[in-house]
């Protein structure tokens, strides 16, 4: 594909999340939507009208739309249970695929998708838009500078009282399945390491409006000897954290706090003596490469660049499956009430 050529895309899933994709500058400037697929025919019609799309192939069957539209890429904005089927069909048609998180509804399906992408020799990547926040990239750059030494321990807190209504209120493992993938993927980026094992406890606090466990604590052993802990709840009223969590990252020379937004605080020791060593405040520079920012647009831009250059996206399937494994291993640990390997 030449550098100036727009990418022909079929969009599978015309629900609310697809709007975030359509608002991305990379989609507006580099993509031609040539097909729309949804299990509801009226959803494709409404989507076509809302975004002023002309001459698109619409339908409820992805296979038929792909045959007629002949795209280079499929954007998968379907529900998690449909990701495997959409991705396998798209890969059989020789398409590259960029899909919404989570990669799949099970590790078995995720492995099928990974194998299919390898066999088809096509790119399959996953939207992890939190990786493309300028703040988390500034934090990663700060840690790479060695300002607090080698990272040893990472903690994240996610506390929200969220009244969705609808299907989430009835989901099993609602917090871990529907939200923790963002935090666990961010933890891998912040730690610069992958998970080895996990012990997780889930519960549903008194007064919860969820049918099943909506709170969890998990302790992950990561490679490089790092320990990462996660505390989360979707039924914690008052004093909410940000959607990106509040973080404490401790190194062997200091600590940095991040509130998930614009707030950073960092200290490092300056003396080797005393009961509590003398410390000084550090500045966390906010500069980071623009190419690593942009949320949804950053992931899409990186993916399209790699389609053009035969490169490898940061959120490629064989890397992102490591974040998904953290989710499903945490669920397994909670169900078995014991520590399990992350796999």
Rosetta silent file (secondary structure, phi, psi, omega in degrees, C-alpha in Angstrom):
SEQUENCE: XXXXXXXXXXXXXXXXXXXXXXXXXXXXXXXXXXXXXXXXXXXXXXXXXXXXXXXXXXXXXXXXXXXXXXXXXXXXXXXXXXXXXXXXXXXXXXXXXXXXXXXXXXXXXXXXXXXXXXXXXXXXXXXXXXXXXXXXXXXXXXXXXXXXXXXXXXXXXXXXXXXXXXXXXXXXXXXXXXXXXXXXXXXXXXXXXXXXXXXXXXXXXXXXXXXXXXXXXXXXXXXXXXXXXXXXXXXXXXXXXXXXXXXXXXXXXXXXXXXXXXXXXXXXXXXXXXXXXXXXXXXXXXXXXXXXXXXXXXXXXXXXXXXXXXXXXXXXXXXXXXXXXXXXXXXXXXXXXXXXXXX
SCORE:     score description
SCORE:     0.000 S_00000001
   1 L     0.000  127.224 -178.625    0.000    0.000    0.000 S_00000001
   2 L   -72.626  160.298 -174.298    1.497    3.348   -1.000 S_00000001
   3 L   -61.087  -33.642 -175.496    1.943    6.101    1.561 S_00000001
   4 L   -93.143   -2.926 -175.048   -0.825    8.271    0.090 S_00000001
   5 L   -79.895  130.332  176.189   -3.405    5.573   -0.531 S_00000001
   6 L   -73.269  152.984 -174.876   -6.510    5.608    1.653 S_00000001
   7 E   -97.815  128.309  177.225   -7.422    2.350    3.344 S_00000001
   8 E   -83.180  125.583 -172.754  -10.664    0.588    2.460 S_00000001
   9 E  -129.881  138.044  166.073  -12.348   -0.574    5.658 S_00000001
  10 E  -102.978  130.256  179.352  -15.407   -2.603    6.612 S_00000001
  11 E  -100.160  120.399  178.736  -16.764   -1.702   10.043 S_00000001
  12 E  -104.724  114.116 -177.920  -18.296   -4.598   11.994 S_00000001
  13 L   103.988  106.030 -174.196  -20.551   -3.421   14.801 S_00000001
  14 L  -108.996   31.137  178.219  -22.415   -0.129   14.520 S_00000001
  15 L   -82.543 -164.814 -173.095  -23.078    0.477   18.224 S_00000001
  16 L   -60.969  -39.545 -175.168  -21.965    3.319   20.460 S_00000001
  17 L   -65.583  -27.351 -179.878  -18.237    2.497   20.623 S_00000001
  18 H   -61.327  -26.379  178.177  -17.938    2.758   16.830 S_00000001
  19 H   -63.282  -34.338  177.663  -18.540    6.481   17.197 S_00000001
  20 H   -64.185  -34.927  177.669  -15.225    6.860   19.050 S_00000001
  21 H   -69.993  -44.191 -176.786  -13.497    5.306   16.056 S_00000001
  22 H   -65.926  -25.237  178.553  -15.288    7.514   13.531 S_00000001
  23 L   -79.855   -9.484 -178.592  -14.225   10.620   15.467 S_00000001
  24 L   -70.553  135.984 -178.806  -10.529    9.740   15.165 S_00000001
  25 H   -60.891  -35.263  179.731   -8.577   12.027   12.856 S_00000001
  26 H   -63.497  -35.206  177.158   -6.787    9.040   11.310 S_00000001
  27 H   -69.578  -43.888 -178.546  -10.133    7.568   10.247 S_00000001
  28 H   -62.365  -38.993 -171.677  -11.305   10.876    8.803 S_00000001
  29 H   -96.762  -17.365 -170.834   -8.117   11.506    6.839 S_00000001
  30 H  -128.455   -3.005 -171.982   -6.908    8.033    5.873 S_00000001
  31 E  -123.038  139.466  168.156   -9.865    5.647    5.757 S_00000001
  32 E  -111.844  116.020  175.818  -12.723    4.974    3.355 S_00000001
  33 E   -77.923  114.456 -176.466  -15.568    3.048    5.000 S_00000001
  34 E  -108.701   -6.497  179.835  -16.776    0.736    2.237 S_00000001
  35 E  -157.785  148.418  177.602  -18.981   -1.610    4.278 S_00000001
  36 E  -130.521  134.100 -179.705  -21.059   -1.759    7.460 S_00000001
  37 E  -130.989  135.360  173.398  -22.105   -4.901    9.331 S_00000001
  38 L  -158.444  152.437  179.229  -24.386   -5.298   12.329 S_00000001
  39 L   -67.218  -16.122  176.522  -26.820   -7.961   13.514 S_00000001
  40 L  -109.600  114.223 -179.477  -29.468   -5.240   13.219 S_00000001
  41 H   -56.591  -38.289 -178.159  -29.978   -4.023    9.671 S_00000001
  42 H   -65.561  -26.149  178.459  -31.483   -0.773   10.953 S_00000001
  43 H   -67.949  -39.288  178.016  -28.254   -0.033   12.855 S_00000001
  44 H   -66.599  -37.893  179.735  -26.219   -0.044    9.638 S_00000001
  45 H   -66.261  -44.985  179.544  -28.747    2.263    7.989 S_00000001
  46 H   -65.056  -38.491  179.778  -28.710    4.698   10.893 S_00000001
  47 H   -65.774  -43.299  178.937  -24.895    4.650   11.021 S_00000001
  48 H   -58.864  -43.561 -178.607  -24.637    5.341    7.288 S_00000001
  49 H   -70.285  -42.851 -177.113  -26.945    8.339    7.634 S_00000001
  50 H   -60.527  -40.276 -175.139  -25.309    9.699   10.802 S_00000001
  51 L  -102.797   10.573  173.984  -21.818    9.772    9.296 S_00000001
  52 L    60.697   35.309 -179.436  -22.817   10.722    5.757 S_00000001
  53 L   -78.511  141.492 -177.091  -21.341    7.581    4.206 S_00000001
  54 L  -122.192  135.997  172.986  -22.022    7.087    0.522 S_00000001
  55 L    68.434   24.831  179.927  -22.099    3.899   -1.529 S_00000001
  56 L   -83.749  151.270  172.657  -21.296    1.532    1.344 S_00000001
  57 E   -84.693  126.523 -179.775  -22.234   -2.136    1.331 S_00000001
  58 E  -118.047  148.537  177.496  -24.528   -2.835    4.284 S_00000001
  59 E  -179.933  175.563  178.869  -25.640   -6.142    5.759 S_00000001
  60 L  -103.184   -5.746 -178.519  -25.996   -8.470    8.714 S_00000001
  61 L  -116.542  114.292 -176.388  -23.555  -11.101    7.407 S_00000001
  62 H   -60.758  -42.631 -178.238  -19.869  -10.196    7.517 S_00000001
  63 H   -56.499  -45.491 -178.750  -18.854  -12.831    4.984 S_00000001
  64 H   -66.817  -41.165 -179.663  -21.255  -11.447    2.358 S_00000001
  65 H   -66.191  -39.579  178.542  -20.248   -7.831    2.975 S_00000001
  66 H   -64.263  -40.142  177.890  -16.551   -8.671    2.690 S_00000001
  67 H   -61.509  -40.002 -176.522  -17.118  -10.456   -0.619 S_00000001
  68 H   -80.606  -38.914 -173.493  -18.948   -7.444   -2.022 S_00000001
  69 H   -87.398  -27.962  179.384  -16.852   -4.609   -0.527 S_00000001
  70 L    51.059   60.631  179.900  -13.361   -6.172   -0.836 S_00000001
  71 L   -82.426  167.576  171.612  -11.686   -4.126    1.934 S_00000001
  72 L   -90.532  -27.154 -171.390   -8.069   -4.208    3.064 S_00000001
  73 E  -137.195  146.916  169.181   -8.990   -3.863    6.734 S_00000001
  74 E  -116.211  128.158  170.044  -11.795   -4.771    9.119 S_00000001
  75 E   -94.738  119.872 -177.681  -12.514   -2.612   12.154 S_00000001
  76 E  -101.421  102.770  177.378  -14.156   -4.850   14.771 S_00000001
  77 L  -111.437   26.573 -179.693  -16.448   -2.841   17.056 S_00000001
  78 L   -79.756  178.075  177.237  -18.665   -5.800   17.918 S_00000001
  79 L   -72.791  156.700 -176.358  -19.372   -7.166   21.407 S_00000001
  80 H   -53.525  -37.319 -179.274  -16.603   -9.269   23.031 S_00000001
  81 H   -64.466  -19.863 -178.059  -18.448  -12.547   22.392 S_00000001
  82 H   -97.701   -8.561 -173.954  -18.366  -11.805   18.651 S_00000001
  83 H   -58.583  -41.501 -177.369  -14.692  -10.784   18.366 S_00000001
  84 H   -62.797  -49.797 -179.305  -13.435  -14.271   17.593 S_00000001
  85 H   -62.077  -43.416  179.354  -15.912  -14.910   14.787 S_00000001
  86 H   -62.067  -46.876 -177.060  -15.430  -11.483   13.241 S_00000001
  87 H   -65.747  -44.834  179.992  -11.636  -11.730   13.332 S_00000001
  88 H   -62.616  -41.134  178.227  -11.446  -15.257   11.940 S_00000001
  89 H   -64.275  -45.354 -179.533  -13.803  -14.351    9.079 S_00000001
  90 H   -62.033  -42.982  179.900  -11.874  -11.186    8.264 S_00000001
  91 H   -65.303  -37.099  176.994   -8.538  -13.008    8.262 S_00000001
  92 H   -62.138  -27.733  178.134   -9.916  -15.703    5.941 S_00000001
  93 L   -88.088    6.288  177.632  -10.708  -12.901    3.488 S_00000001
  94 L    79.073   19.165 -178.926   -7.113  -11.648    3.679 S_00000001
  95 L   -92.177  147.335  164.281   -7.934   -8.561    5.713 S_00000001
  96 E   -76.838  154.060 -175.981   -5.901   -6.936    8.443 S_00000001
  97 E  -133.172  133.162  167.443   -7.940   -6.483   11.637 S_00000001
  98 E  -121.357  121.505 -173.562   -8.069   -3.868   14.378 S_00000001
  99 E  -121.118  157.021  175.206  -10.510   -4.822   17.115 S_00000001
 100 L   -67.186  159.145  171.936  -11.995   -3.367   20.266 S_00000001
 101 L   -78.390  157.776  -13.175  -10.857   -4.584   23.652 S_00000001
 102 L   -73.212  160.852 -178.113  -10.914   -7.160   25.095 S_00000001
 103 L   -51.956  -41.858 -178.362   -9.239   -9.303   22.469 S_00000001
 104 L  -158.046  168.868  178.784  -11.655  -12.188   23.125 S_00000001
 105 L   -86.309   -5.085  176.952  -14.164  -13.544   25.615 S_00000001
 106 L  -155.261  158.400  177.520  -11.868  -16.475   26.486 S_00000001
 107 H   -67.875  -33.214  178.522   -8.225  -17.423   26.262 S_00000001
 108 H   -61.353  -45.261  178.645   -9.114  -20.357   23.989 S_00000001
 109 H   -67.660  -37.486  178.307  -10.704  -17.994   21.468 S_00000001
 110 H   -60.865  -40.103  179.827   -7.814  -15.541   21.792 S_00000001
 111 H   -68.708  -35.288  175.069   -5.352  -18.291   20.904 S_00000001
 112 H   -61.305  -43.170 -178.713   -7.452  -19.259   17.863 S_00000001
 113 H   -66.264  -42.449  178.205   -7.346  -15.655   16.679 S_00000001
 114 H   -61.254  -45.753  179.625   -3.605  -15.370   17.227 S_00000001
 115 H   -63.357  -39.546 -179.190   -2.981  -18.594   15.271 S_00000001
 116 H   -66.670  -38.703  178.286   -5.261  -17.456   12.445 S_00000001
 117 H   -64.901  -40.992  178.159   -3.448  -14.116   12.130 S_00000001
 118 H   -63.652  -43.629 -179.570   -0.099  -15.913   11.957 S_00000001
 119 H   -65.409  -40.601 -178.015   -1.413  -18.337    9.309 S_00000001
 120 H   -77.630  -13.588 -176.527   -2.957  -15.544    7.232 S_00000001
 121 L    57.150   45.358  178.917    0.194  -13.399    7.559 S_00000001
 122 L  -125.414  157.952  178.983   -1.983  -10.418    8.406 S_00000001
 123 L   -81.764  128.934  168.767   -1.863   -7.862   11.203 S_00000001
 124 E  -126.860  118.335 -178.875   -4.348   -8.311   14.013 S_00000001
 125 E  -131.405  165.926 -172.603   -4.164   -5.681   16.748 S_00000001
 126 E  -124.668  140.860  176.409   -6.370   -4.531   19.613 S_00000001
 127 L   -70.594  115.380  169.561   -7.510   -1.087   20.726 S_00000001
 128 L  -127.722   77.375 -169.608   -5.837   -0.252   24.045 S_00000001
 129 H   -65.930  -23.589  179.672   -6.433    3.488   23.950 S_00000001
 130 H   -64.693  -27.594  177.723   -5.119    4.113   27.481 S_00000001
 131 H   -62.113  -23.119 -174.636   -1.594    3.345   26.246 S_00000001
 132 H  -103.616   26.386  168.383   -1.862    6.423   24.054 S_00000001
 133 L   -82.411  134.636  179.562   -2.518    8.933   26.836 S_00000001
 134 H   -60.705  -30.784 -177.325    0.272   11.553   26.962 S_00000001
 135 H   -68.237  -42.943 -178.565    0.407   11.269   30.767 S_00000001
 136 H   -69.726  -30.846  176.833    1.154    7.529   30.854 S_00000001
 137 H   -71.487  -37.028  175.591    3.792    7.994   28.157 S_00000001
 138 H   -64.574  -40.169  177.172    5.379   10.810   30.165 S_00000001
 139 H   -62.411  -45.967 -179.937    5.378    8.511   33.203 S_00000001
 140 H   -61.332  -40.711  177.990    6.999    5.681   31.242 S_00000001
 141 H   -63.799  -39.809  178.242    9.676    8.083   29.954 S_00000001
 142 H   -63.444  -44.299  178.819   10.304    9.291   33.524 S_00000001
 143 H   -64.775  -39.109  179.137   10.722    5.708   34.769 S_00000001
 144 H   -64.118  -23.307 -179.150   13.048    4.906   31.870 S_00000001
 145 L   -72.246  -13.993 -178.609   15.264    7.826   32.959 S_00000001
 146 L    81.263   13.567 -174.668   16.144    5.935   36.136 S_00000001
 147 L   -60.668  -33.242  177.423   14.988    8.833   38.331 S_00000001
 148 L  -112.891   18.684  178.607   13.587    6.487   41.002 S_00000001
 149 L    77.722 -154.836  179.662   15.923    3.608   40.205 S_00000001
 150 L   -80.267  129.561  179.369   14.688    0.142   39.295 S_00000001
 151 E   -65.485  131.939 -179.906   10.937   -0.312   39.717 S_00000001
 152 E  -117.014  -33.695 -172.062   10.171   -2.864   42.441 S_00000001
 153 E  -145.690  136.309 -179.971    6.495   -2.387   43.342 S_00000001
 154 E  -132.719  132.966  177.425    3.437   -0.961   41.574 S_00000001
 155 E  -125.927  141.788  173.225   -0.024   -0.321   43.038 S_00000001
 156 E  -135.281  139.659  176.190   -3.210    0.860   41.322 S_00000001
 157 E  -119.525  130.971  175.545   -6.592    1.796   42.799 S_00000001
 158 E  -128.278  108.003 -175.285   -9.794    2.014   40.753 S_00000001
 159 E  -132.286  109.658 -179.265  -12.809    3.103   42.792 S_00000001
 160 L  -139.021  146.025  169.821  -16.017    4.228   41.119 S_00000001
 161 E  -105.546   95.881 -169.689  -19.716    4.065   41.908 S_00000001
 162 L  -114.422  121.120 -178.387  -21.077    3.461   38.417 S_00000001
 163 L  -105.304   83.187 -178.011  -24.784    2.869   37.753 S_00000001
 164 L   -70.369  -45.950 -164.376  -24.857    1.502   34.223 S_00000001
 165 L    73.054  168.428  176.005  -28.164   -0.307   34.233 S_00000001
 166 H    77.882 -152.360 -167.967  -28.578   -2.954   31.548 S_00000001
 167 H   -64.905  -32.299 -177.378  -26.395   -5.986   30.934 S_00000001
 168 H   -63.107  -31.925 -179.827  -23.439   -4.984   33.146 S_00000001
 169 H   -63.466  -19.360 -176.873  -25.623   -5.129   36.243 S_00000001
 170 H  -110.296   -2.171 -176.861  -26.114   -8.848   35.606 S_00000001
 171 L   -71.065  140.889  166.914  -22.603   -9.785   34.399 S_00000001
 172 L   -78.339  144.206  178.607  -20.425  -12.225   36.293 S_00000001
 173 L    54.425   39.169 -169.849  -16.920  -10.858   37.015 S_00000001
 174 H   -59.187  -41.259 -178.847  -18.158   -7.502   35.698 S_00000001
 175 H   -68.214  -49.357 -176.593  -15.224   -5.426   36.938 S_00000001
 176 H   -66.710  -42.332 -175.769  -12.483   -7.811   35.853 S_00000001
 177 H   -74.439  -40.348 -168.944  -14.039   -8.701   32.494 S_00000001
 178 H   -96.710  -22.024 -174.388  -15.301   -5.310   31.399 S_00000001
 179 L  -127.122  -36.004 -170.802  -12.849   -2.802   32.859 S_00000001
 180 H   -64.520  -21.024  178.101   -9.697   -4.318   34.358 S_00000001
 181 H   -55.559  -37.533  178.386   -8.207   -5.077   30.921 S_00000001
 182 H   -62.340  -48.483 -176.485   -7.440   -1.340   30.629 S_00000001
 183 H   -68.921  -41.715 -178.824   -5.667   -1.229   33.989 S_00000001
 184 H   -65.596  -38.676  177.105   -3.807   -4.506   33.543 S_00000001
 185 H   -66.338  -40.315  176.663   -2.538   -3.426   30.125 S_00000001
 186 H   -63.022  -37.611  179.120   -1.462   -0.097   31.605 S_00000001
 187 H   -62.939  -39.810  177.237    0.300   -1.986   34.413 S_00000001
 188 H   -62.033  -40.038  178.781    2.327   -3.975   31.881 S_00000001
 189 H   -67.198  -44.860 -177.758    3.390   -0.717   30.234 S_00000001
 190 H   -67.816  -43.972  179.348    4.244    0.964   33.547 S_00000001
 191 H   -70.297  -26.257 -171.700    6.072   -2.060   34.960 S_00000001
 192 L    63.916   34.235 -172.603    7.823   -2.751   31.670 S_00000001
 193 L  -156.659  161.571 -179.872    7.156   -6.381   32.514 S_00000001
 194 L  -109.081  155.883 -176.348    4.659   -9.235   32.089 S_00000001
 195 E   -78.571  145.462  179.301    2.723  -11.128   34.744 S_00000001
 196 E  -110.897  -43.211 -178.988    3.811  -14.557   35.978 S_00000001
 197 E  -148.902  165.678 -179.620    1.234  -15.404   38.664 S_00000001
 198 E  -151.352  143.211  165.294   -1.787  -13.903   40.441 S_00000001
 199 E  -119.955  125.904 -175.668   -3.856  -14.261   43.580 S_00000001
 200 E  -131.942  140.331  173.415   -7.246  -12.577   43.308 S_00000001
 201 E  -123.731  127.085  175.514  -10.242  -12.176   45.621 S_00000001
 202 E  -110.154  150.669  173.984  -13.621  -10.949   44.325 S_00000001
 203 E  -158.657  165.682  176.895  -16.642   -9.909   46.375 S_00000001
 204 L  -119.212  107.699 -175.273  -19.888   -7.962   46.169 S_00000001
 205 L   -63.044  154.375  173.732  -20.174   -5.394   48.973 S_00000001
 206 L   -56.738  136.543 -178.894  -23.386   -4.949   50.924 S_00000001
 207 L    89.162   -3.056  179.087  -25.598   -2.454   49.132 S_00000001
 208 L   -63.016  143.128  176.529  -24.188   -3.298   45.702 S_00000001
 209 L   -97.439    7.120  175.512  -26.584   -2.854   42.792 S_00000001
 210 L   -94.834  148.651  179.738  -24.757   -5.548   40.787 S_00000001
 211 L   -74.374  -27.316 -175.807  -25.968   -9.155   40.734 S_00000001
 212 L  -129.922 -179.223 -175.182  -22.437  -10.567   41.014 S_00000001
 213 L   -54.788  123.805 -179.188  -19.007   -9.588   42.358 S_00000001
 214 L  -120.292   10.132  177.757  -18.191   -6.004   41.399 S_00000001
 215 E  -132.535  150.377 -178.295  -15.083   -5.528   43.564 S_00000001
 216 E  -156.876  148.768  168.362  -11.691   -7.219   43.436 S_00000001
 217 E  -126.461  131.034 -179.601   -8.184   -7.207   44.856 S_00000001
 218 E  -134.604  139.970  174.926   -5.411   -8.914   42.896 S_00000001
 219 E  -118.176  117.449  179.708   -1.693   -9.375   43.557 S_00000001
 220 E  -105.757  134.601  165.671    0.416  -10.139   40.501 S_00000001
 221 E   -92.123  122.527 -178.791    3.984  -11.356   40.496 S_00000001
 222 E  -103.161  165.567  171.417    5.620   -9.843   37.435 S_00000001
 223 H   -64.792  164.570 -176.754    8.873  -10.641   35.708 S_00000001
 224 H    70.132   13.373  178.215   11.976   -8.757   36.915 S_00000001
 225 H    75.411   13.753 -179.001   10.844   -9.438   40.498 S_00000001
 226 L   -82.987  140.143  172.525    8.198   -6.694   40.395 S_00000001
 227 E  -109.942  131.279  179.350    5.005   -7.044   42.445 S_00000001
 228 E  -122.903  128.142  177.844    1.864   -5.304   41.142 S_00000001
 229 E  -116.183  143.530  179.848   -1.337   -4.943   43.158 S_00000001
 230 E  -125.297  127.165  170.811   -4.784   -3.971   41.900 S_00000001
 231 E  -121.670  125.930 -176.575   -7.695   -2.788   44.037 S_00000001
 232 E  -146.656  151.988  174.561  -10.911   -2.059   42.177 S_00000001
 233 E  -157.049  142.342  172.365  -14.630   -1.560   42.584 S_00000001
 234 L  -104.996    7.773  175.849  -17.555   -0.441   40.462 S_00000001
 235 E  -132.372   47.640  178.212  -19.780    0.019   43.498 S_00000001
 236 L  -111.111   96.736 -177.197  -17.637    2.388   45.592 S_00000001
 237 L   -77.183  134.547  175.559  -19.698    5.520   46.208 S_00000001
 238 L    87.135  148.321  176.688  -17.815    8.736   46.916 S_00000001
 239 L    51.661   49.962 -178.540  -14.193    9.892   46.529 S_00000001
 240 L   -62.547  145.201  164.854  -13.854    8.371   43.066 S_00000001
 241 L   -78.643  177.781  170.906  -10.478    7.785   41.499 S_00000001
 242 L   -75.102  167.162  175.149  -10.047    8.703   37.853 S_00000001
 243 L   -63.520  -19.861 -177.861  -11.043    6.189   35.192 S_00000001
 244 L   -94.853    6.755 -179.516   -7.304    5.628   34.721 S_00000001
 245 L    77.934  167.704  165.772   -6.799    4.692   38.421 S_00000001
 246 E  -108.601  139.983 -170.018   -4.491    6.264   40.971 S_00000001
 247 E  -125.971  145.922  168.478   -0.994    4.785   40.929 S_00000001
 248 E  -128.327  119.273  179.463    2.019    4.419   43.247 S_00000001
 249 E  -117.304  118.670 -177.328    5.225    3.228   41.606 S_00000001
 250 E  -109.234  131.029  173.579    8.132    2.505   43.941 S_00000001
 251 E  -113.150  179.745 -178.962   11.713    2.066   42.830 S_00000001
 252 L   -79.222    0.196  177.303   14.844    1.311   44.827 S_00000001
 253 L  -127.048   -0.214 -178.643   15.693    5.032   44.902 S_00000001
 254 E   168.930 -170.145 -174.969   12.297    6.703   45.208 S_00000001
 255 E  -142.370  146.767  172.109    8.580    6.791   44.412 S_00000001
 256 E  -126.892  135.875  174.726    6.255    8.452   41.921 S_00000001
 257 E  -108.035  139.814  176.453    2.512    8.975   42.410 S_00000001
 258 E  -135.799  128.483 -177.307    0.143    9.485   39.472 S_00000001
 259 L   -86.739    6.456 -178.992   -3.538   10.316   39.873 S_00000001
 260 L    87.000   -7.338  178.211   -4.425    9.034   36.407 S_00000001
 261 L  -123.020 -120.966 -177.172   -4.792   12.590   35.108 S_00000001
 262 L   -93.920   -7.416 -172.165   -2.461   15.570   35.229 S_00000001
 263 L   -89.756  119.141  174.929   -1.246   15.071   38.794 S_00000001
 264 E  -124.494  146.328  171.335    2.259   13.700   39.443 S_00000001
 265 E  -143.321  131.988 -178.089    4.342   13.704   42.629 S_00000001
 266 E  -142.349  144.424  176.390    7.793   12.162   42.881 S_00000001
 267 E  -138.648  149.194  173.728   10.556   11.921   45.468 S_00000001
 268 E  -134.930  152.385  179.152   13.982   10.341   45.546 S_00000001
 269 E   -77.594  144.900  179.583   16.419    9.795   48.404 S_00000001
 270 L  -121.853   -1.853 -179.397   19.470   12.034   48.526 S_00000001
 271 L  -137.211  146.841  179.245   21.165   10.656   51.635 S_00000001
 272 L   -98.314   16.188 -176.851   22.235    7.183   52.726 S_00000001
 273 L  -129.081  161.849  175.448   21.850    7.882   56.444 S_00000001
 274 L   100.150  157.037 -179.863   19.085    8.359   58.992 S_00000001
 275 L   -60.699  -51.281  168.691   15.968    6.492   60.136 S_00000001
 276 L  -113.801  118.080 -174.641   14.029    7.947   57.195 S_00000001
 277 L   -60.437  147.874  176.000   16.443    9.002   54.501 S_00000001
 278 L   -63.914  138.813 -176.462   16.479   12.607   53.338 S_00000001
 279 E  -127.105  158.556  172.282   14.401   13.045   50.191 S_00000001
 280 E  -132.563  151.048  179.080   13.953   15.627   47.496 S_00000001
 281 E   -76.644  144.298  177.022   11.046   16.323   45.177 S_00000001
 282 E  -117.904  148.218  173.943   11.412   15.505   41.502 S_00000001
 283 L   -90.724  136.296  174.493    9.691   17.002   38.514 S_00000001
 284 L  -100.248  102.214 -178.782    7.995   14.598   36.104 S_00000001
 285 L   -59.443  142.058 -176.758    8.454   16.158   32.635 S_00000001
 286 L   -93.954    0.398 -177.759    5.280   15.996   30.549 S_00000001
 287 L   -74.806  140.832  174.758    7.005   15.742   27.191 S_00000001
 288 L  -159.624  158.261 -178.781    6.566   12.570   25.152 S_00000001
 289 L   -60.229  131.531 -179.558    6.558   11.694   21.438 S_00000001
 290 H   -58.099  -33.340 -177.926    3.339   12.871   19.753 S_00000001
 291 H   -64.135  -15.381 -179.274    3.154    9.592   17.855 S_00000001
 292 H  -101.094   16.071  179.967    2.542    7.846   21.206 S_00000001
 293 L  -124.078  173.936  173.647   -0.506    9.964   22.113 S_00000001
 294 L   116.906    0.327  179.601   -4.050   10.398   20.862 S_00000001
 295 L    60.073 -131.215  178.351   -6.140    7.721   22.580 S_00000001
 296 H   -53.665  -43.809 -177.683   -8.197    5.833   20.004 S_00000001
 297 H   -62.765  -36.133  178.918   -6.642    7.914   17.243 S_00000001
 298 H   -64.429  -42.798  178.663   -3.128    7.016   18.396 S_00000001
 299 H   -65.392  -45.007 -178.740   -3.830    3.270   18.251 S_00000001
 300 H   -64.059  -42.023  179.262   -5.551    3.560   14.865 S_00000001
 301 H   -61.156  -45.223  179.013   -2.746    5.729   13.482 S_00000001
 302 H   -61.836  -42.460  179.036   -0.106    3.234   14.624 S_00000001
 303 H   -62.515  -48.048 -178.793   -2.096    0.365   13.107 S_00000001
 304 H   -64.450  -37.983  176.352   -2.559    2.107    9.742 S_00000001
 305 H   -58.872  -41.159 -177.700    1.138    3.045    9.651 S_00000001
 306 H   -73.221  -33.715  173.672    2.020   -0.629   10.152 S_00000001
 307 H   -61.128  -40.090 -178.740   -0.406   -1.786    7.461 S_00000001
 308 H   -70.805  -38.687 -171.523    1.334    0.638    5.110 S_00000001
 309 H  -104.096    2.520 -173.819    4.889   -0.274    6.147 S_00000001
 310 L    60.263   33.292  178.546    4.443   -3.968    7.047 S_00000001
 311 L   -87.904 -170.414 -178.591    5.404   -3.002   10.576 S_00000001
 312 L  -121.090  115.351  178.738    4.239   -4.352   13.931 S_00000001
 313 L   -64.327  152.618  178.313    1.701   -2.325   15.974 S_00000001
 314 L   -60.956  -34.906 -176.130    2.382   -1.876   19.671 S_00000001
 315 L  -100.167   32.036  178.385   -0.943   -3.551   20.496 S_00000001
 316 E   -58.697  151.868 -170.732   -0.462   -6.510   18.143 S_00000001
 317 H   -56.399  -40.442 -175.244   -2.374   -9.641   19.152 S_00000001
 318 H   -74.142  -11.317  168.765    0.589  -11.690   20.327 S_00000001
 319 H   -94.082  -44.562 -175.896    1.505   -8.943   22.790 S_00000001
 320 H   -64.812  -25.267  178.382   -2.011   -7.955   23.835 S_00000001
 321 H   -61.340  -23.212  178.142   -2.923  -11.535   24.693 S_00000001
 322 H   -68.939  -32.571  175.394   -0.584  -11.124   27.697 S_00000001
 323 H   -73.043  -41.983  177.555   -2.908   -8.435   29.100 S_00000001
 324 H   -61.690  -37.430  179.074   -5.970  -10.587   28.435 S_00000001
 325 H   -61.938  -33.023  176.935   -4.271  -13.479   30.239 S_00000001
 326 H   -63.055  -40.878  179.122   -4.024  -11.302   33.348 S_00000001
 327 H   -62.592  -54.726 -173.833   -7.817  -10.833   33.293 S_00000001
 328 H   -71.436  -29.318  175.663   -8.744  -14.481   32.846 S_00000001
 329 H   -71.433  -36.409  175.858   -6.074  -15.711   35.266 S_00000001
 330 H   -63.447  -41.108  177.430   -7.368  -13.292   37.918 S_00000001
 331 H   -63.965  -43.521  178.650  -10.878  -14.671   37.395 S_00000001
 332 H   -60.893  -42.162  178.815   -9.560  -18.232   37.634 S_00000001
 333 H   -62.504  -43.867 -179.991   -7.751  -17.391   40.863 S_00000001
 334 H   -62.683  -39.633 -179.218  -10.881  -15.839   42.370 S_00000001
 335 H   -70.202  -37.618 -178.004  -12.949  -18.882   41.440 S_00000001
 336 H   -88.165  -12.556 -177.568  -10.372  -21.353   42.770 S_00000001
 337 L    55.824   45.372  176.150   -9.458  -19.198   45.781 S_00000001
 338 L  -158.562  164.276  177.300   -5.748  -19.772   45.224 S_00000001
 339 L   -69.735  138.704  178.861   -2.741  -18.360   43.403 S_00000001
 340 E  -131.675  161.123  173.363   -2.516  -19.405   39.736 S_00000001
 341 E   -73.518  147.613  174.620   -0.082  -18.991   36.902 S_00000001
 342 L   -89.984  112.433 -177.360   -0.850  -16.293   34.344 S_00000001
 343 L  -157.328    0.000    0.000   -1.216  -18.115   31.060 S_00000001
